[in-house]
CSV table of C-alpha atoms and ligand atoms in Angstrom, one decimal:
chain,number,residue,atom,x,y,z
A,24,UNK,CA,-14.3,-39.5,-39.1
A,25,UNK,CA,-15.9,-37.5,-42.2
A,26,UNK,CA,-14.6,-34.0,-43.2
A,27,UNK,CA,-18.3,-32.5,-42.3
A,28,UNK,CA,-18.6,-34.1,-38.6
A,29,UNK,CA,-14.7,-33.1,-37.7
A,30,UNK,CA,-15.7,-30.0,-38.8
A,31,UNK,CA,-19.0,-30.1,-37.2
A,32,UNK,CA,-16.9,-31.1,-33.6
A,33,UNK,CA,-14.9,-28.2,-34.1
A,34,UNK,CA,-17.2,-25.9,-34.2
A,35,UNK,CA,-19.2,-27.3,-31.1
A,36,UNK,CA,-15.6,-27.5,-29.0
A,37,UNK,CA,-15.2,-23.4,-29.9
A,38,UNK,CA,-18.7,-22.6,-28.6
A,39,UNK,CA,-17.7,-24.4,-25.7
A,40,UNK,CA,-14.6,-22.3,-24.9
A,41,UNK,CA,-16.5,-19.3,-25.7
A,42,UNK,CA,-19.2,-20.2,-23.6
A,43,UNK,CA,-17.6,-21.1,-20.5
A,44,UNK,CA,-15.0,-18.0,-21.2
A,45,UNK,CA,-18.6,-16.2,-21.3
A,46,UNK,CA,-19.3,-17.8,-17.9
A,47,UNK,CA,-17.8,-15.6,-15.3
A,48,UNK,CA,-15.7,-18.7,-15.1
A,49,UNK,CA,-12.5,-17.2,-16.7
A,50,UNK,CA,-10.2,-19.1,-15.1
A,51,UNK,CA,-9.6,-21.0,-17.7
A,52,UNK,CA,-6.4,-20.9,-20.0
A,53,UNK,CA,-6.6,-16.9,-20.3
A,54,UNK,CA,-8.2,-17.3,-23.9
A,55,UNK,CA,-8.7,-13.9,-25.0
A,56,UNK,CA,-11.7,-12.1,-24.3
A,57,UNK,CA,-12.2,-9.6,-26.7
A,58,UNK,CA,-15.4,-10.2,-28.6
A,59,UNK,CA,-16.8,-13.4,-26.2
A,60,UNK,CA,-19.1,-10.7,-24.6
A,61,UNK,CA,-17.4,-12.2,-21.3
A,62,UNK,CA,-17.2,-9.6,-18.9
A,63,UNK,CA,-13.8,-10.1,-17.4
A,64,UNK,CA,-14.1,-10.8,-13.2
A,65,UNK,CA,-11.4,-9.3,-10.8
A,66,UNK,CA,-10.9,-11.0,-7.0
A,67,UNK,CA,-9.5,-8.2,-5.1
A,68,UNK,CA,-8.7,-8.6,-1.5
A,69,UNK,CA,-7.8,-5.1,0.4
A,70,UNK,CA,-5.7,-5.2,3.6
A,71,UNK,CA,-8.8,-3.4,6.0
A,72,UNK,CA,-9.6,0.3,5.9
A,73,UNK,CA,-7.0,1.1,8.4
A,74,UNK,CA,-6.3,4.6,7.4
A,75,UNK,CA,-7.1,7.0,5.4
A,76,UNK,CA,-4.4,6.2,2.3
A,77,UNK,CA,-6.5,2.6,2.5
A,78,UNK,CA,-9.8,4.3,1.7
A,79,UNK,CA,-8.5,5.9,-1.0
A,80,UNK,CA,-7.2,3.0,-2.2
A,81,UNK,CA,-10.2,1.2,-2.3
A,82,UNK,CA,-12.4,3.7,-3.8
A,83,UNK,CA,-9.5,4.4,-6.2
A,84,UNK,CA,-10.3,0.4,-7.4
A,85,UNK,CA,-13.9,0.4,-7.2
A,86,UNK,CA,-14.2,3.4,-8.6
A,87,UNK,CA,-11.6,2.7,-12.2
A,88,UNK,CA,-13.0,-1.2,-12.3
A,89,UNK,CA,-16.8,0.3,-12.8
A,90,UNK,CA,-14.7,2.4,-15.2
A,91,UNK,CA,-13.2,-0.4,-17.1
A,92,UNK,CA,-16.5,-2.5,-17.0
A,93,UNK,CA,-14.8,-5.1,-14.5
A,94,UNK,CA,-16.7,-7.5,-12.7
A,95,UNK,CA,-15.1,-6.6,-9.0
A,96,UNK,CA,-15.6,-9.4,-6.0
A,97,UNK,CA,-13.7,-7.2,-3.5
A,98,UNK,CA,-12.8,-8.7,0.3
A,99,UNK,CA,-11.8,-6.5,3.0
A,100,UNK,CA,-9.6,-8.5,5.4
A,101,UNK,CA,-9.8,-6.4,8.4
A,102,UNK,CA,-5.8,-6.4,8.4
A,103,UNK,CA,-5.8,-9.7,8.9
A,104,UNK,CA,-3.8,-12.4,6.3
A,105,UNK,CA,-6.1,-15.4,7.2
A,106,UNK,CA,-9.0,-13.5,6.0
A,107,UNK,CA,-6.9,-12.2,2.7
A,108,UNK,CA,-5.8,-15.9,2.3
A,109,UNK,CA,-9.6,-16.8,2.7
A,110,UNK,CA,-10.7,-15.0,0.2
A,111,UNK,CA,-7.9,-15.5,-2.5
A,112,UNK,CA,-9.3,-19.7,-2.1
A,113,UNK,CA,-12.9,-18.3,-2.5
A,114,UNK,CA,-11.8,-16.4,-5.6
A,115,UNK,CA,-10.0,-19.4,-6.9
A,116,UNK,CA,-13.2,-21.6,-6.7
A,117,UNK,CA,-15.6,-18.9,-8.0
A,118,UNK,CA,-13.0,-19.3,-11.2
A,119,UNK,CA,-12.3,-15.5,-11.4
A,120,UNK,CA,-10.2,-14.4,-14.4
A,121,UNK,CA,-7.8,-12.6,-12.2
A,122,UNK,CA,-6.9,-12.0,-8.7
A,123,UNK,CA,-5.4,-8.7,-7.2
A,124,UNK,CA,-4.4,-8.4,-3.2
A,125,UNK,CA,-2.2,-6.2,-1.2
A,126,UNK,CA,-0.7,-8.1,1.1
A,127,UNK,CA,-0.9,-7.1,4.9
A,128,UNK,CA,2.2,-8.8,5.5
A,129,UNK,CA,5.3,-9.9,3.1
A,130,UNK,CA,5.6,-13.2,4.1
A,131,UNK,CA,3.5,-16.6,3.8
A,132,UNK,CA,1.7,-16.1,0.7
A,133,UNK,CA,3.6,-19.1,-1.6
A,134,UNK,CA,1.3,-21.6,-0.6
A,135,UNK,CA,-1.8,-19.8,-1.4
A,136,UNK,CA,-0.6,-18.3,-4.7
A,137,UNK,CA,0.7,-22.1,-6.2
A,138,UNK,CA,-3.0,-22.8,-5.7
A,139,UNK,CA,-3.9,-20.1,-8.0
A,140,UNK,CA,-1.4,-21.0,-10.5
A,141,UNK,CA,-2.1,-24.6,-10.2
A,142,UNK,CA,-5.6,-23.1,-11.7
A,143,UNK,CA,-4.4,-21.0,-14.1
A,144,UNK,CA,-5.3,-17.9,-12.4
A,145,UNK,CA,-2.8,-14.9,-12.9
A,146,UNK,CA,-2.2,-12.6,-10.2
A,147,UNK,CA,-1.1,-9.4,-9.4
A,148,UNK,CA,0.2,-8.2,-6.7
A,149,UNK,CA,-0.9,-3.9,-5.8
A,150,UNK,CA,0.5,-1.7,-3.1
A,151,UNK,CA,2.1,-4.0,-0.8
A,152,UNK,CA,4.7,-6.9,-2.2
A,153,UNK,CA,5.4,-10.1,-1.0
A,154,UNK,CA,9.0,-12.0,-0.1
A,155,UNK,CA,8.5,-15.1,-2.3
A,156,UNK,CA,11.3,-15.9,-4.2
A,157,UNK,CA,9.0,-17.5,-6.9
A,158,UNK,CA,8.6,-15.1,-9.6
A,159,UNK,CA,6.1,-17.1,-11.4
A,160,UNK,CA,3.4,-16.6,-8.6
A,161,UNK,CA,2.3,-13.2,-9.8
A,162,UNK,CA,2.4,-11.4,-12.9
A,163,UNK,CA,3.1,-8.0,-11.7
A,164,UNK,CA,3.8,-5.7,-9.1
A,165,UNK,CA,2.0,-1.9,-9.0
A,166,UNK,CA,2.9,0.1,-5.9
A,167,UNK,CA,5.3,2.8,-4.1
A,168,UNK,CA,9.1,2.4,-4.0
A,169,UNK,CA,9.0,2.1,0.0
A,170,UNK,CA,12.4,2.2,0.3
A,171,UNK,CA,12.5,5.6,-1.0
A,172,UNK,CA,10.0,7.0,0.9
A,173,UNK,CA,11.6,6.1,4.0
A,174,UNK,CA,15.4,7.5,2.5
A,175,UNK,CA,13.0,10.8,1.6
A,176,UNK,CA,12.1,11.5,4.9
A,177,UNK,CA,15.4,10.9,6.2
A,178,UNK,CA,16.9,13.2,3.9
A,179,UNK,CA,14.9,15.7,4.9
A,180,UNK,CA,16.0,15.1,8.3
A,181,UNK,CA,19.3,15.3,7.7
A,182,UNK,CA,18.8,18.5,5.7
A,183,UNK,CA,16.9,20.2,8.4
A,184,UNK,CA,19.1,19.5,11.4
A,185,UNK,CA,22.1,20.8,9.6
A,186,UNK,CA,22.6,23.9,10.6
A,187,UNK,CA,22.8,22.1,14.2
A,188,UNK,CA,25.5,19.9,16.5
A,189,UNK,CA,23.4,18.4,19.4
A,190,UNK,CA,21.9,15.1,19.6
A,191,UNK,CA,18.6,14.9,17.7
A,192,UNK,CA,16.9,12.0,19.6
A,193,UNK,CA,13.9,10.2,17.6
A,194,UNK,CA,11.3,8.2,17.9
A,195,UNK,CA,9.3,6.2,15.1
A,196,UNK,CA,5.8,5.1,14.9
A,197,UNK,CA,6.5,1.6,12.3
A,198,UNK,CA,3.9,0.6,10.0
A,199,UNK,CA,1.8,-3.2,10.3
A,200,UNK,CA,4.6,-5.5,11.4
A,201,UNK,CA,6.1,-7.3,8.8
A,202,UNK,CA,4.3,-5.5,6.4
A,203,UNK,CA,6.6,-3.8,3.2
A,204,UNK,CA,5.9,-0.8,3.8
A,205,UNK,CA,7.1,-0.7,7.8
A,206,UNK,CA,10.2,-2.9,6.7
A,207,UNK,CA,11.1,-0.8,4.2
A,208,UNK,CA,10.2,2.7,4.9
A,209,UNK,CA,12.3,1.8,8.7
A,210,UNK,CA,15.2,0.3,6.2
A,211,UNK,CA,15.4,3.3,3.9
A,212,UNK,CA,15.2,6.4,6.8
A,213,UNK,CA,17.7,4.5,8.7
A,214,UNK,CA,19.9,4.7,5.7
A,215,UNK,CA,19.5,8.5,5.2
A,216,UNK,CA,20.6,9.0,8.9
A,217,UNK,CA,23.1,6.1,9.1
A,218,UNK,CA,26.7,7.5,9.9
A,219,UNK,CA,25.1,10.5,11.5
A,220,UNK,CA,25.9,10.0,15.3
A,221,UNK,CA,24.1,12.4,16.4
A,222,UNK,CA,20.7,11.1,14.8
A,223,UNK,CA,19.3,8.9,17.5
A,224,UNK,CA,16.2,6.8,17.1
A,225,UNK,CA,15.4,6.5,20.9
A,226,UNK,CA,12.2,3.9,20.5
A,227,UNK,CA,10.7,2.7,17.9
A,228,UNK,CA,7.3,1.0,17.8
A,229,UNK,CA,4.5,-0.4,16.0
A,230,UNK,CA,1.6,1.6,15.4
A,231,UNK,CA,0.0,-0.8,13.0
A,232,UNK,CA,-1.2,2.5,10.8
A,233,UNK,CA,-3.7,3.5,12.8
A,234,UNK,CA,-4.7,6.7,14.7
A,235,UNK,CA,-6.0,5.6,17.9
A,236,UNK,CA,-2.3,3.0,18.1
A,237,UNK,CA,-0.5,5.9,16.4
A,238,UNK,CA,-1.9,8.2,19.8
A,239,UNK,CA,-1.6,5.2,22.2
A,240,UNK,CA,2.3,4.7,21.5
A,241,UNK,CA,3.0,7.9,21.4
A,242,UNK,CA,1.6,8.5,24.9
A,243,UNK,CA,3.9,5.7,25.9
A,244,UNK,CA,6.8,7.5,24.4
A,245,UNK,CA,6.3,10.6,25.5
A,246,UNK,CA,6.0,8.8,29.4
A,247,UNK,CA,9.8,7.1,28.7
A,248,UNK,CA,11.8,9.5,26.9
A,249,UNK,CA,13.2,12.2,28.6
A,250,UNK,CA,13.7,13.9,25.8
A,251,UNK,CA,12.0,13.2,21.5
A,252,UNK,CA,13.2,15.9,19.0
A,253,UNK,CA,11.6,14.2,16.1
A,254,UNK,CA,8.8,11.6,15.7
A,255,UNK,CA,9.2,10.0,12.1
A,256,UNK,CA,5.5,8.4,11.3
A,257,UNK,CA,5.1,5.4,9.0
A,258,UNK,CA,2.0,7.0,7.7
A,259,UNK,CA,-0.4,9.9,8.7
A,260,UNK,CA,-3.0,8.4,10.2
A,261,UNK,CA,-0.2,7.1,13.4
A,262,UNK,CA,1.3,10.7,12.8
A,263,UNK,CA,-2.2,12.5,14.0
A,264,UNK,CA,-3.0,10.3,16.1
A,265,UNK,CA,0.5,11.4,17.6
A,266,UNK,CA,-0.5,14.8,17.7
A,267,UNK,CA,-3.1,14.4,20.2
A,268,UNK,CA,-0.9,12.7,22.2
A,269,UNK,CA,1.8,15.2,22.4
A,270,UNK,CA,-1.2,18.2,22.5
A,271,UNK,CA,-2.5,16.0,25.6
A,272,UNK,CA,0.9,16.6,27.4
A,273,UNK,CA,1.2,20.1,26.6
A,274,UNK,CA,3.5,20.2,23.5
A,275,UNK,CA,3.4,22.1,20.6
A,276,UNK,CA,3.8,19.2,17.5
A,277,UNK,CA,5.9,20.5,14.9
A,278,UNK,CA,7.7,23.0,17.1
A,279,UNK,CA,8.5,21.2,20.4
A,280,UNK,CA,8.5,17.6,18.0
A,281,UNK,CA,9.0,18.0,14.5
A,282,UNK,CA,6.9,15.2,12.9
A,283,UNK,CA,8.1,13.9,9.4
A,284,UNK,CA,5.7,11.3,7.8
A,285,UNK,CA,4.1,9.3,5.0
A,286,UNK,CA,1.1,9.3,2.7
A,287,UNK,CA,0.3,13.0,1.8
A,288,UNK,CA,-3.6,12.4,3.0
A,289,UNK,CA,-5.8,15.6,3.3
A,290,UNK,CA,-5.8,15.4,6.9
A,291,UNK,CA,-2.7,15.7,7.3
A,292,UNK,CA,-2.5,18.2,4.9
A,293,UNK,CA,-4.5,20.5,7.4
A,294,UNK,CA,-2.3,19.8,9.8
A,295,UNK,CA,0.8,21.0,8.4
A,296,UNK,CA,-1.0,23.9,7.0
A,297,UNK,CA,-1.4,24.7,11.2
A,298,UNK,CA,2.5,23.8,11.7
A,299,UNK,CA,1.7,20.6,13.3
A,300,UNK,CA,3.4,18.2,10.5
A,301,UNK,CA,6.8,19.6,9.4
A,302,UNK,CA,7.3,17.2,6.2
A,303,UNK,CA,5.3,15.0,4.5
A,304,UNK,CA,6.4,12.0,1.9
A,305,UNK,CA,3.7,11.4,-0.6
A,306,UNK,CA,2.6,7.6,-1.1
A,307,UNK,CA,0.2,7.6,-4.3
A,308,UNK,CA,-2.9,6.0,-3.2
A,309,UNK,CA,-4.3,6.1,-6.6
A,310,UNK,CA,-3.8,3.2,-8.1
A,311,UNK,CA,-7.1,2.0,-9.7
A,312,UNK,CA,-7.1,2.5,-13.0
A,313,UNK,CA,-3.3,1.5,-13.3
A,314,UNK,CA,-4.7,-1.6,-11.9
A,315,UNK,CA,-7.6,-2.3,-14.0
A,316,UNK,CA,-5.5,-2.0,-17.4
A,317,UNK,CA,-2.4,-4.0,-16.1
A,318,UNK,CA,-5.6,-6.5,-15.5
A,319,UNK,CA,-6.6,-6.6,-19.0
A,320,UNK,CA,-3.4,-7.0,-20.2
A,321,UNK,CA,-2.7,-10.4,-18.0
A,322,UNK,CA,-5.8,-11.6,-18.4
A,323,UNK,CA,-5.5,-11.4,-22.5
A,324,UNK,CA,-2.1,-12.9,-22.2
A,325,UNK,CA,-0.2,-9.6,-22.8
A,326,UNK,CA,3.2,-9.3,-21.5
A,327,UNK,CA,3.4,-6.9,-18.4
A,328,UNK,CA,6.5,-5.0,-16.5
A,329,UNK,CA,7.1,-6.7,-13.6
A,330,UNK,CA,7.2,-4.0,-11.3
A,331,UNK,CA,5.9,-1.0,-11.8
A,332,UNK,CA,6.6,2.1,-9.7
A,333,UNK,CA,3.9,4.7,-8.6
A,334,UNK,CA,5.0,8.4,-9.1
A,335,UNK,CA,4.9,10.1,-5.9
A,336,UNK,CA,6.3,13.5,-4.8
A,337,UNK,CA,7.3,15.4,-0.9
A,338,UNK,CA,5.5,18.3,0.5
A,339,UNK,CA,6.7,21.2,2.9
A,340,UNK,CA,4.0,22.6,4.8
A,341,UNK,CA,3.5,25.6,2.0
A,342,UNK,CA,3.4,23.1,-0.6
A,343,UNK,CA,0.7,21.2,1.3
A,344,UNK,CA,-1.2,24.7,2.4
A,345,UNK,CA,-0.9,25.3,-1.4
A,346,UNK,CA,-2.6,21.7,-2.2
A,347,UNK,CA,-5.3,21.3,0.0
A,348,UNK,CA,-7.9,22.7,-1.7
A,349,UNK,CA,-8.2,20.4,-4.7
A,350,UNK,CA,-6.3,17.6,-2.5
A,351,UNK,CA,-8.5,14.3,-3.9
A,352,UNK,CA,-8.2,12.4,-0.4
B,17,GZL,C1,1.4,2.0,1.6
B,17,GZL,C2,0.2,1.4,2.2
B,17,GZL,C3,0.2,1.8,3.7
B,17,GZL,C4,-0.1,3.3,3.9
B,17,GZL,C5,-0.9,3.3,5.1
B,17,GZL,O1,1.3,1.8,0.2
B,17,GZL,O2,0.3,0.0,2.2
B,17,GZL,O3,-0.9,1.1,4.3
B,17,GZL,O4,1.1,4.0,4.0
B,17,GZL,C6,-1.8,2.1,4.8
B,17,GZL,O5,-1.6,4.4,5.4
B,17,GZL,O6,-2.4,1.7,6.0
């Protein structure tokens, strides 16, 4: 072949790449994007809009990928995995760059993901994490240390009944079953109490996040135990829906039951500021436009951490009273 027409087929095969790059079809071999004009195209697939952390989540995300000038697809899965599974295929054949999900539940996500590496889509993985033992299925994680959050609260616990000797009977409200958070906020307060005797958790029960569950178990609680010290709340949304319940039988919450629990939302932030929520552990719904640059990165090929932790504090009810009023969700 001459000089001139190897050249010439050169030339054709880079217009090519930079024309299907330039497709929305990025799912190619990651070839950068910078200059192609390619506008790079994000699958995202929330877990529902369960609560109020999850709302702020969302918006956090569509909010920082208009921001970044990312093409978002965004599925909302209704809490369920089929649907997030669903839509991971559908991002895979729409040829996305990059795929992000929070994963309702920790567990039966490898088939799915070797289908996205088997087309050279990265992933990564935001808020929740998954149990695979294959590293090479995502590129990053980006969420809370839930292990922590769950030791937090039991500290505080610990901290607060010290003074004390009697039995200090509990009852938890756990998060989506089999979902990170639940296992590991459960895993991490029952290692704050563990070796406490007197630190009783009495029932424990899903309340799958929400408010109305959160209010439904508690009732149920409330109807069994003869006597609940302390409700610790996977998240706030259970936590006030809680509340009602224990108003409905003519408790005081955060007197009668002290009520420790997760997320830091505004709503919750009122409550405490009424002394209905003693303790509150902060879970950083914010994570949009963390998101959108660890997407840029993996999608031009740059390395990333593999996990990265969300900063995230704990608020008494002062602190909270103190936060409210510029208290983002
Ligand atoms: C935690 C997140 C949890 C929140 C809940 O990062 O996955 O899911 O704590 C939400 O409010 O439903």
């Amino acid at each position: 072949m001459s000089k001139r027409a190897a050249a010439a087929l050169a030339a054709g095969a880079m217009v090519l790449t930079l024309t299907a790059c330039g497709s929305g079809g990025g799912g190619g071999g990651g070839s950068a994007d910078k200059g192609s004009g390619h506008k790079l195209v994000l699958g995202f697939s929330q877990v529902g809009a369960e609560s109020g952390w999850r709302t702020a989540n969302t918006k956090s995300v569509q909010e920082a990928a208009k921001k970044a000038g990312i093409e978002l697809k965004f599925s909302d899965a209704q809490q369920k995995q089929e649907n997030q599974i669903k839509a991971i295929r559908s991002f895979i054949q729409q040829k996305v760059d990059v795929i992000a999900f929070s994963p309702v539940v920790e567990s039966g996500w490898d088939t799915v993901l070797k289908e996205a590496k088997d087309a050279h889509i990265p992933v990564v993985l935001t808020d929740r994490a998954v149990d695979s033992k294959d590293e090479s299925l995502y590129a990053s994680f980006l969420g809370s240390d839930f292990v922590a959050e769950g030791k937090a609260a039991g500290d505080w616990l610990v901290k607060e009944y010290a003074a004390g000797s009697g039995d200090v009977n509990i009852v938890q409200l756990e998060g989506t079953t089999g979902s990170a958070p639940a296992n590991d906020r459960k895993s991490g307060f029952a290692d704050a109490v563990k070796g406490q005797s007197r630190f009783k958790v009495v029932a424990s029960q899903t309340g799958d996040f929400t408010r109305a569950k959160g209010k439904e178990v508690m009732q149920a609680f409330l109807k069994s135990q003869p006597k609940i010290d302390v409700l610790y709340a996977h998240n706030d949304d259970m936590a006030l829906g809680a509340i009602q319940a224990i108003e409905e039988a003519g408790k005081k919450p955060g007197t009668d039951i002290k009520i420790v629990s997760v997320d830091g939302v505004k709503d919750a932030f009122t409550a405490m500021s009424q002394g209905k929520i003693n303790y509150d552990v902060e879970c950083n719904p914010l994570l949009g436009d963390q998101l959108m640059d660890l997407v840029k990165k993996v999608k031009a090929g740059e390395q990333v951490p593999r996990r990265i932790k969300t900063e995230e504090g704990t608020f008494t009810p002062e602190q909270a009273t103190a936060a409210l009023p510029n208290r983002q969700y």
